[in-house]
Structures are given as structure tokens and as C-alpha cells.
Amino acid sequence: MKLAAVGDNCMDVYENIGKAYPGGNPVNVAVYFVRLGEESSYTGVVGTDQYGKLMKEKIAEKGVDVSHIRFMEGSTAITHVELVDGERVFGEYEEGVLADFKLTEEEIDFLCSHDMVVTGLWGNVHDDLAKIKARGVKVAFDAATRPDDPAAVTAIPSVDYLFFATDDGDTPELRETMKQIKARGPKLVITTLGDKGSIAYNGETYTTFGIIPCNVVDTMGAGDSFIAGFLKGILEEKPVEECMKMGATNSSVTLEYNGAW
């Protein structure tokens, strides 16, 4: 099975400790999919600064196909992060060259050579998902905590598996939101609820799943780990509840160490 991750990447830059770590939603999903024993690629753009080279090298070290990472004159996307009393405080986000990222026809062909394409809210590829879907390739999209964002609204009709996250738990309001999203096109709407587990809606029934208990060290990357595990289950044609369990199990691995990967 081959998963194509496409869209944003980001360096988390901790200036107060002089360190920088690569990541970004599609990047993380690609890395975690390989960790599960499958194949993945990452398509995106990085800058000609020090971080662009580092980003490509570190993703490649994890076994992800980086043949479609492009270098563009300018800066790699960064998020400024501070450690305050052991907690991460996120500061300014600088989009850099990602602001001008547009898929080429060759890149779309490459993505369509995979079993599934996954992207997210900041990937700048929402306008191209209809083309990919029209070619019979499964599409997954992570709307983060903003399923009503304009990029997500554009993407949803061309998406098979729509993910978003909330800390509010399983409420009637959440179920209504999931129902409205489902009516706009996706086969399945999946909401992650942090330590309250997850819920999925297929247009007829809501399926819930809890968490896999573990020693939580750091929550960075937990949601992306869930998506990778869930999509592996989907590609293996597992029942929805089993896909949710696979997502939760993969999250529990990530939760037990510091950083995304």
C-alpha cells in the first residue's frame, strides 16, 4: 500500500534552546505510515535556507519517498515555539515559500499513482482535490479544529475521509456538525476527541472508540498518528471500529516519547 502525503511542512524552531524540529501535518502522517510498515511519499515545497535541506534529509531518513520535495527560492515555513516551564507555547507562524505552493500536472500524476492521497488545512492543495478524486484515487483531508475554514469547505466535496478535532467531547452539537459535513460528500467523517477517544459517522450510524492507555509524555503528533493508523485500516478494508482502534494504537506509541518523530 502506498500513501501520498501532500501539502504543508513546518520547522518548529525553539529559539530559547537553539533547536529546530521538522514536521507538519502531511509530513507526520507520511512518517507514521512508514512506521506502520507501509510505503509513503511526501510532496511539497521547502525553501533554499538551512531548514529546507534539513527538512528533506530528516524526512528521507524516516524512509519516506522525498523525490517530489521541491526547493523554491525563499524561506521554509517555520513556527516559533518557546518552552515555558516544560510546556510548549506556540508563537508566530511564517508560511515562507508554502504561500506560493501550487501543484504541477506532473505532481498530480505522481500523487495519483498511489492508493490514497492525504493532505490538510494548510496544504494549499484544496483546489486540486477534485481532479485527484475524479481519477479514482481515495482522498483524505485533515481539517484540524476548523472544518468551517474556507479551505476545508472547498475540499470537503472532493474528500472520502474527512478528519477534524475537538476538545468538547461527544455532544449533540458535534454529531449535528458531522452530519452536515457528511451530507456534503465524504464517505466518512471522523472526529478525534483527545483523551476522550474518537467518533466516526458514515451517514447512518455513529461509531465511537476510546483510547489505548499509555504513559503520556508528549501529545505532539498524536492526531497525525491516529490518521496514519486509521488510513492503514481503511486501505486494508477493515471495519470502521477496527480502523479507529488502529489509529488509537498508533497514537499511543507517539504519546510515549517527546516530539512528533
C-alpha angles and dihedrals in degrees: 000000000000125000121195114208115193138175134038131028126179140188114223102216117200101192095177091062097029097240136123129194128195121233145115130166102274091037091054093048090052092050093047092047089057089047086059090058099261135111126260142166133203122217118190147103131270132184131255090247127102092274095057093061091043092050094053093044095050094047090049090051088061091058097256118142104250097177090116100050106117127204116222127185107263141040131332114238113269138184117206110227131183128196108224115179089336094308125112115240112193117217134174122349117215111197095196116173092353088078088072098039114133125165118246122220089251090054091050089052089051093050091049090056088072131080093242140006121217128189140150149220098288097039097100091220099100091108091058099049093089089060091051094046090049089060091061098256119138113244129205125187132190112210092184108209093328114074088156093058112121092244091053092046089054092046101045099079089055097046130097097188118031118190129189136159137226137172093208096088130225103328134159087249091055092049090051091051090050090049092052092049092048090054089061095063121285120124089218136014115204125190123191115212103192111233089358093070125231144296130209131195125199099180094271110042139026115225120197131195131180130215136284105243114241143149102275112217101155132357095208109127096006094122093047089049089054091052092050093050093044093050092049087056092049092051089050088052093239122163114270094253091053090050089053090050091050089051093049092047092052090048091053090060093053094045091062097066138048120265132009097284 
